[in-house]
XYZ file of C-alpha atoms in Angstrom:
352
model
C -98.618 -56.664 -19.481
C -95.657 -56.805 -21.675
C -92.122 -58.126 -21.090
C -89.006 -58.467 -23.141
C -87.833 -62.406 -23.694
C -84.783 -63.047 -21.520
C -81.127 -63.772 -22.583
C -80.558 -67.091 -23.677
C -78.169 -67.543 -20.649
C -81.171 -65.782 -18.290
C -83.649 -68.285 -19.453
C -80.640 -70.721 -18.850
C -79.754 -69.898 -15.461
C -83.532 -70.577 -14.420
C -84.510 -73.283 -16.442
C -85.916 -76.241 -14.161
C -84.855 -79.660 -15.889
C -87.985 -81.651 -17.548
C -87.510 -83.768 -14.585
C -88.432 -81.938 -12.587
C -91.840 -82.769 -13.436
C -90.955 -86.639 -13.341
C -93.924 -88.356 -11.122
C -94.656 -92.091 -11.637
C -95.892 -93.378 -15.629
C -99.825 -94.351 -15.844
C -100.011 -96.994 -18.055
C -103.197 -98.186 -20.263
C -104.550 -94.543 -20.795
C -106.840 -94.105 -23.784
C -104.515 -91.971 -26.689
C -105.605 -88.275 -26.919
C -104.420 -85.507 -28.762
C -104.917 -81.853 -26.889
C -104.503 -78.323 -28.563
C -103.397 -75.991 -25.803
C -103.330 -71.853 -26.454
C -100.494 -70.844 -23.440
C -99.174 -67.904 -21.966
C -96.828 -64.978 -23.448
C -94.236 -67.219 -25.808
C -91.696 -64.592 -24.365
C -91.656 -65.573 -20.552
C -89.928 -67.751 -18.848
C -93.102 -69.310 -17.181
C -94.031 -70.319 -20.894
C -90.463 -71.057 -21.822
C -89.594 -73.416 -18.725
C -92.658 -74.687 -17.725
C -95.843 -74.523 -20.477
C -94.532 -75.692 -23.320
C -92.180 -78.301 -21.843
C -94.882 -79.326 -19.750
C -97.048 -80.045 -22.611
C -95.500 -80.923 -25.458
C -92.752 -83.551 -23.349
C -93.860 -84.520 -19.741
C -97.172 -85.436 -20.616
C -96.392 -87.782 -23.364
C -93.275 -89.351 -21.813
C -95.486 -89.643 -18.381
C -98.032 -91.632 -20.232
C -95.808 -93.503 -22.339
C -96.768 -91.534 -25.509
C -100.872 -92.493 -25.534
C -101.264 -88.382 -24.310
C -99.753 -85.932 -26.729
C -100.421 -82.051 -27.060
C -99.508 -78.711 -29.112
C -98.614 -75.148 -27.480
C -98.718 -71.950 -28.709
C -98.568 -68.614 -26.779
C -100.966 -67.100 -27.078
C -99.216 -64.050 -28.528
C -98.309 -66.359 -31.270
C -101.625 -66.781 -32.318
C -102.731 -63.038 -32.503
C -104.644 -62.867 -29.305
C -104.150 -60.091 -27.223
C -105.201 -62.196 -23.669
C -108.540 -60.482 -22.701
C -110.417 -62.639 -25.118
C -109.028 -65.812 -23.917
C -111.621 -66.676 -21.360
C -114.701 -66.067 -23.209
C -112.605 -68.033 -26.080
C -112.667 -71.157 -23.815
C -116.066 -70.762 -22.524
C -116.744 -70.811 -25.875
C -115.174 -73.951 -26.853
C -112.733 -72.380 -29.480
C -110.087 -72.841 -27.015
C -110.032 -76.328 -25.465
C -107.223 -75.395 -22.827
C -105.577 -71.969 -22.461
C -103.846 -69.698 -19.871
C -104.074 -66.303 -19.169
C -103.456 -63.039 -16.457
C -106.506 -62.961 -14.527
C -105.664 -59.178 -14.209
C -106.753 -58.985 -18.049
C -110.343 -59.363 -17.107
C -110.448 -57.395 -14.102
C -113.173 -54.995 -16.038
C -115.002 -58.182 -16.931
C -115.494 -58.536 -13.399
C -113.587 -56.774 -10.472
C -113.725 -60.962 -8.902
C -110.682 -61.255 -11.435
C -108.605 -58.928 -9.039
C -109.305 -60.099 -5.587
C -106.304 -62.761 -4.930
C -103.725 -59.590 -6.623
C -104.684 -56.691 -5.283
C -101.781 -54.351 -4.837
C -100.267 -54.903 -1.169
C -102.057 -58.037 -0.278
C -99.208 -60.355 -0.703
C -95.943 -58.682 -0.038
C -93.963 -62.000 -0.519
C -94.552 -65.437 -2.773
C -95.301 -67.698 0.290
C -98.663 -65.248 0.736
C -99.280 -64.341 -2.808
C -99.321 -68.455 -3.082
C -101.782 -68.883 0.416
C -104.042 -65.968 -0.696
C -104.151 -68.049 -4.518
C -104.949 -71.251 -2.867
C -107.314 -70.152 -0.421
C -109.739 -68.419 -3.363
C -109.005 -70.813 -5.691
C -112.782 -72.878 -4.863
C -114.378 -69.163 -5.813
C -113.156 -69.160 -9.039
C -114.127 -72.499 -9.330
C -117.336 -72.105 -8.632
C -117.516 -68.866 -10.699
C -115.912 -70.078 -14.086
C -117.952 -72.987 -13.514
C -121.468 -71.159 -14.607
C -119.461 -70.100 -17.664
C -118.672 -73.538 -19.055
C -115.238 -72.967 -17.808
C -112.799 -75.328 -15.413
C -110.214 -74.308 -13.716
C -106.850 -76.723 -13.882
C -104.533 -74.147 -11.548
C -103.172 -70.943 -10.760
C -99.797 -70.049 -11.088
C -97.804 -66.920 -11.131
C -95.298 -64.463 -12.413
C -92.533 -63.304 -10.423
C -92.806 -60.177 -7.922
C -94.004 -56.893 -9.616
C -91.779 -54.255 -7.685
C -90.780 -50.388 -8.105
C -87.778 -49.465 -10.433
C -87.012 -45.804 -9.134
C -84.470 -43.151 -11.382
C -84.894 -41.157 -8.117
C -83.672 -41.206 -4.877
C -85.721 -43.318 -2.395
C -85.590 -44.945 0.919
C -89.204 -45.684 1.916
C -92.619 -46.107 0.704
C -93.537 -42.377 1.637
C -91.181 -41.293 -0.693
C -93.483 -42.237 -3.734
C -95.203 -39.178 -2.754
C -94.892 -36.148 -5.608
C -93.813 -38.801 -8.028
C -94.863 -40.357 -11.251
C -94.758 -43.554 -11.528
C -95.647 -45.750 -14.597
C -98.158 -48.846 -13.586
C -100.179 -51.675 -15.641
C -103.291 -52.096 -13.885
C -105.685 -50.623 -12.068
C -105.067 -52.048 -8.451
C -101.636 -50.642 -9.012
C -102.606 -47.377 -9.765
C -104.996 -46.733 -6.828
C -101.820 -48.019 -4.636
C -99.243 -45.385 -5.891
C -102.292 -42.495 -5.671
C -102.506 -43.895 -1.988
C -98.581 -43.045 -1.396
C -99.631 -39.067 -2.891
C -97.974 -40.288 -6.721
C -99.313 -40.104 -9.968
C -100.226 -43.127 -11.827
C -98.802 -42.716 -15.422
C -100.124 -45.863 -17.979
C -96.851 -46.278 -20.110
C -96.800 -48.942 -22.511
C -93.836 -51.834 -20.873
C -91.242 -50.898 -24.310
C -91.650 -47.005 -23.392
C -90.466 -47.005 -20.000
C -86.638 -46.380 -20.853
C -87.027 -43.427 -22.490
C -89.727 -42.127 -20.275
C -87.239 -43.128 -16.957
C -84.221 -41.191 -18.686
C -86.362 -38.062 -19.916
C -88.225 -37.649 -16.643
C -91.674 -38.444 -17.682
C -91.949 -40.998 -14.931
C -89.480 -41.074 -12.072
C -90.336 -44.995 -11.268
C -92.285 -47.673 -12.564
C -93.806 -51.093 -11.529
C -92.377 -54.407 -13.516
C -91.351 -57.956 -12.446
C -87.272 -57.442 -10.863
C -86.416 -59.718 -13.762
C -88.025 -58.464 -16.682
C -86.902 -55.010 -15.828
C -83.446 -56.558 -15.788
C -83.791 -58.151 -19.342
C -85.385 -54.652 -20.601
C -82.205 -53.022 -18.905
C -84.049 -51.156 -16.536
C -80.942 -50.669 -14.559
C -79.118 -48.442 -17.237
C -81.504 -45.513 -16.281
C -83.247 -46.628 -12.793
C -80.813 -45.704 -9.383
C -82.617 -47.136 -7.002
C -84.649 -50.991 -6.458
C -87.315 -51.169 -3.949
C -87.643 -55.038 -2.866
C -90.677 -55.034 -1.865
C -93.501 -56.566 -4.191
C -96.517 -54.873 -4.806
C -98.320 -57.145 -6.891
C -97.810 -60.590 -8.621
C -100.070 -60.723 -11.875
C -101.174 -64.424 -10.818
C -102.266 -66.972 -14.189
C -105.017 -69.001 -14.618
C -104.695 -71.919 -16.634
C -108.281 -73.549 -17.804
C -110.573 -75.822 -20.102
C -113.603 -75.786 -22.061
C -115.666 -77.573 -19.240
C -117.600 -79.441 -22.276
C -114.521 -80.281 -23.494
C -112.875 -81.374 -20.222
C -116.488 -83.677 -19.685
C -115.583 -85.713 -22.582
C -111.684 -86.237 -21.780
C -111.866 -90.016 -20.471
C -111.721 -89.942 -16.456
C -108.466 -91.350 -16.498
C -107.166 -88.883 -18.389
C -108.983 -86.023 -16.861
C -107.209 -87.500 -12.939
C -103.445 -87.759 -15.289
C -103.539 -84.083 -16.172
C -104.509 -82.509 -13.415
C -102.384 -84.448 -10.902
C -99.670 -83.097 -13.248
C -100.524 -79.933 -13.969
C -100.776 -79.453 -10.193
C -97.111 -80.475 -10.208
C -96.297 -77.925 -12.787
C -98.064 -74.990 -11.376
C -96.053 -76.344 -7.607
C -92.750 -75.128 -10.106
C -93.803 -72.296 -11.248
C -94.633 -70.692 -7.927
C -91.050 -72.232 -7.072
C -89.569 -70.510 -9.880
C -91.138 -67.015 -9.707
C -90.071 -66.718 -6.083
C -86.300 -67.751 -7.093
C -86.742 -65.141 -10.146
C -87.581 -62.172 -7.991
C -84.405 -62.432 -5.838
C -82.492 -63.290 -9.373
C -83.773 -59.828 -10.325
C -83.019 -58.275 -6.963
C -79.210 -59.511 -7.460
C -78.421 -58.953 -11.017
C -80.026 -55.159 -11.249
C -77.530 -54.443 -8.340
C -74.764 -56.616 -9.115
C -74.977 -58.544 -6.169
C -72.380 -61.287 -5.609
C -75.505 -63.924 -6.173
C -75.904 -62.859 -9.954
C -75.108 -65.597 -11.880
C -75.751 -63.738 -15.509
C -72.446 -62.145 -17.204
C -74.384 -58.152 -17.164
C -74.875 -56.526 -13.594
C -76.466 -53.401 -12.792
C -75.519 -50.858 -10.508
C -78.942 -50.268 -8.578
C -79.461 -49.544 -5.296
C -81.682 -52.196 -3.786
C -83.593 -50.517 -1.231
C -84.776 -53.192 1.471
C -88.387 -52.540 2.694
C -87.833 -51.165 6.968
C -90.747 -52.730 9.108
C -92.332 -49.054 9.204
C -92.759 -49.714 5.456
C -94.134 -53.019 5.473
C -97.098 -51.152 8.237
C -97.675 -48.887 5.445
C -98.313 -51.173 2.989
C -100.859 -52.976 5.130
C -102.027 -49.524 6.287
C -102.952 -48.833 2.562
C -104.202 -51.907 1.548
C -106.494 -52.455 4.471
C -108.092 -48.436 3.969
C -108.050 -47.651 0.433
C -106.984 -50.593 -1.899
C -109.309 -53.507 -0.458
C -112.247 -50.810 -0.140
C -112.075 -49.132 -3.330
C -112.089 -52.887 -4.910
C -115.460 -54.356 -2.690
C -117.197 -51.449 -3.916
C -116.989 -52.256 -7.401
C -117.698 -55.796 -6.709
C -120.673 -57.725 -6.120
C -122.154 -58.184 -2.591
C -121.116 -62.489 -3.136
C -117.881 -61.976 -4.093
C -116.933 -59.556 -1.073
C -118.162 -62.184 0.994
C -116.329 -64.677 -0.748
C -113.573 -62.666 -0.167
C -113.964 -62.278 3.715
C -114.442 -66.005 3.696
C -111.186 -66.858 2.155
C -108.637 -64.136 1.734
C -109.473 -61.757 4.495
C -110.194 -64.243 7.115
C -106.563 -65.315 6.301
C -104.874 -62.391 6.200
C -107.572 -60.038 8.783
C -109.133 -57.921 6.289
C -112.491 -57.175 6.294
C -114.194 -55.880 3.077
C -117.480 -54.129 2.641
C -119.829 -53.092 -0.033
């Protein structure tokens, strides 16, 4: 997944204060220096949160005896798929990553983002939560522990084409970036078109796609809305992060310092998901020029609000094609793990 850096007055406008992180001081902790490998440099979630997170809160929080470097991991050369096995490894102590990069490592990597299953951030968040202990227990067996899971804003359709519904997908092409994604537009009677994220301009104003799938914001900092017409608010995906330690690594962190990061990083991750909802609308209002916009640039979209007929589609869709399609390429556990957590939640049943 790739995404243009926003403005300086974008980034700005949703920059949560430091503060914001502000819990009480812990006093007496032993001093430790961390090397952390975060997410895409370019993104606000890295911008905002990550590296403020890390290379401020923590310290100030423990009166300067915790101290850590960042860098994206973009920054460092890595692409993202490696990152996991890197920390397994023990070459990364702490690192972040799209769980959607290592859906082919393992189709488990898909199951809280599958396309449709959380059509707003308050159930994209639940459906996190509530299969957070699976990947746990999975990342566990490779040397891996999972600190949190956090998000990036709503992934919806940008349309240079006239629609008013879901059905209307149907006969078009429509650029997407994974493979959850793809299976959903197929569903509607589209054609899935892989487009790399800095090709989609020219390919929405020469007609080789008529829409394509990116977060509302990022596809207002790429200027999406100089050759898109129409905004369907409705998101399809979420492309959720995990954010993880060598679990050899995080053994030998003193137990005071293991309980001071993650009662922290839980606060951070709590922001994020607060920030990516705010972001979506922020997208939905700028591409369209909505009276909400803070930024100085508004598009002329169309936002095109989602009717309740829609909405039975989607779960239509996801409950017969996408959540079926995914169990069968996943093992017999993690179905069941999934019936456990996400589909008794949500009343989806999946089956191998």
């Amino acid at each position: 997944m790739k995404r243009l850096v926003l403005s300086t007055l974008a980034a700005s406008s949703l920059l949560l204060s430091v503060n914001t992180f502000a819990q009480e001081k812990v006093a007496g902790l032993p001093k430790t220096q961390l090397q952390v490998v975060g997410g895409l440099s370019n993104l606000t979630a890295y911008q905002n949160f990550e590296q403020p997170f890390w290379t401020k809160t923590i310290t100030e929080l423990s009166d300067g005896q915790v101290t850590a470097t960042i860098k994206g991991f973009n920054e460092m050369g890595l692409k993202g798929p490696e990152i996991l096995r890197l920390i397994g490894q023990g070459v990364i102590p702490i690192g972040t990553a799209t769980l959607a990069y290592f859906a082919s490592d393992n189709p488990i990597n898909e199951a809280i983002d599958l396309a449709g299953l959380a059509p707003s951030a308050k159930i994209a968040r639940e459906v996190t939560d509530a299969f957070k202990p699976v990947y746990e227990k999975f990342y566990e067996k490779n040397n891996i522990k999972v600190l949190g899971l956090s998000t990036y804003p709503g992934q919806v359709l940008f349309c240079n084409a006239n629609i008013s519904s879901l059905s209307d997908i149907k006969g078009k092409k429509v650029r997407t970036s994974s493979r959850t994604t793809g299976e959903f537009v197929q569903a509607l009677g589209g054609t899935s078109v892989t487009i790399p994220f800095g090709d989609v301009v020219p390919a929405l104003q020469n007609g080789v796609v008529d829409c394509a799938i990116t977060g509302s914001m990022s596809g207002y900092s790429a200027k999406w809305y100089e050759v898109s017409t129409h905004l369907y608010a409705l998101p399809i995906n979420w492309n959720q992060q995990i954010h993880a330690a060598n679990l050899t690594y995080w053994n030998k962190l003193d137990p005071k310092v293991q309980d001071f990061l993650q009662k922290n990083i839980d606060v951070m991750i709590d922001h994020i998901w607060d920030a990516a909802a705010k972001e979506t609308q922020q997208g939905y209002d700028c591409n369209t020029g909505a009276a909400a916009c803070t930024l100085p640039v508004k598009g002329k979209m169309k936002l095109v609000e989602p009717t309740e007929a829609d909405r039975e589609l989607l779960k239509k869709i996801t409950a017969e094609t996408i959540v079926p399609k995914w169990a069968a390429r996943c093992s017999a556990e993690c179905v069941k793990d999934f019936n456990a957590t996400i589909g008794k939640q949500l009343g989806l049943t999946a089956s191998k």
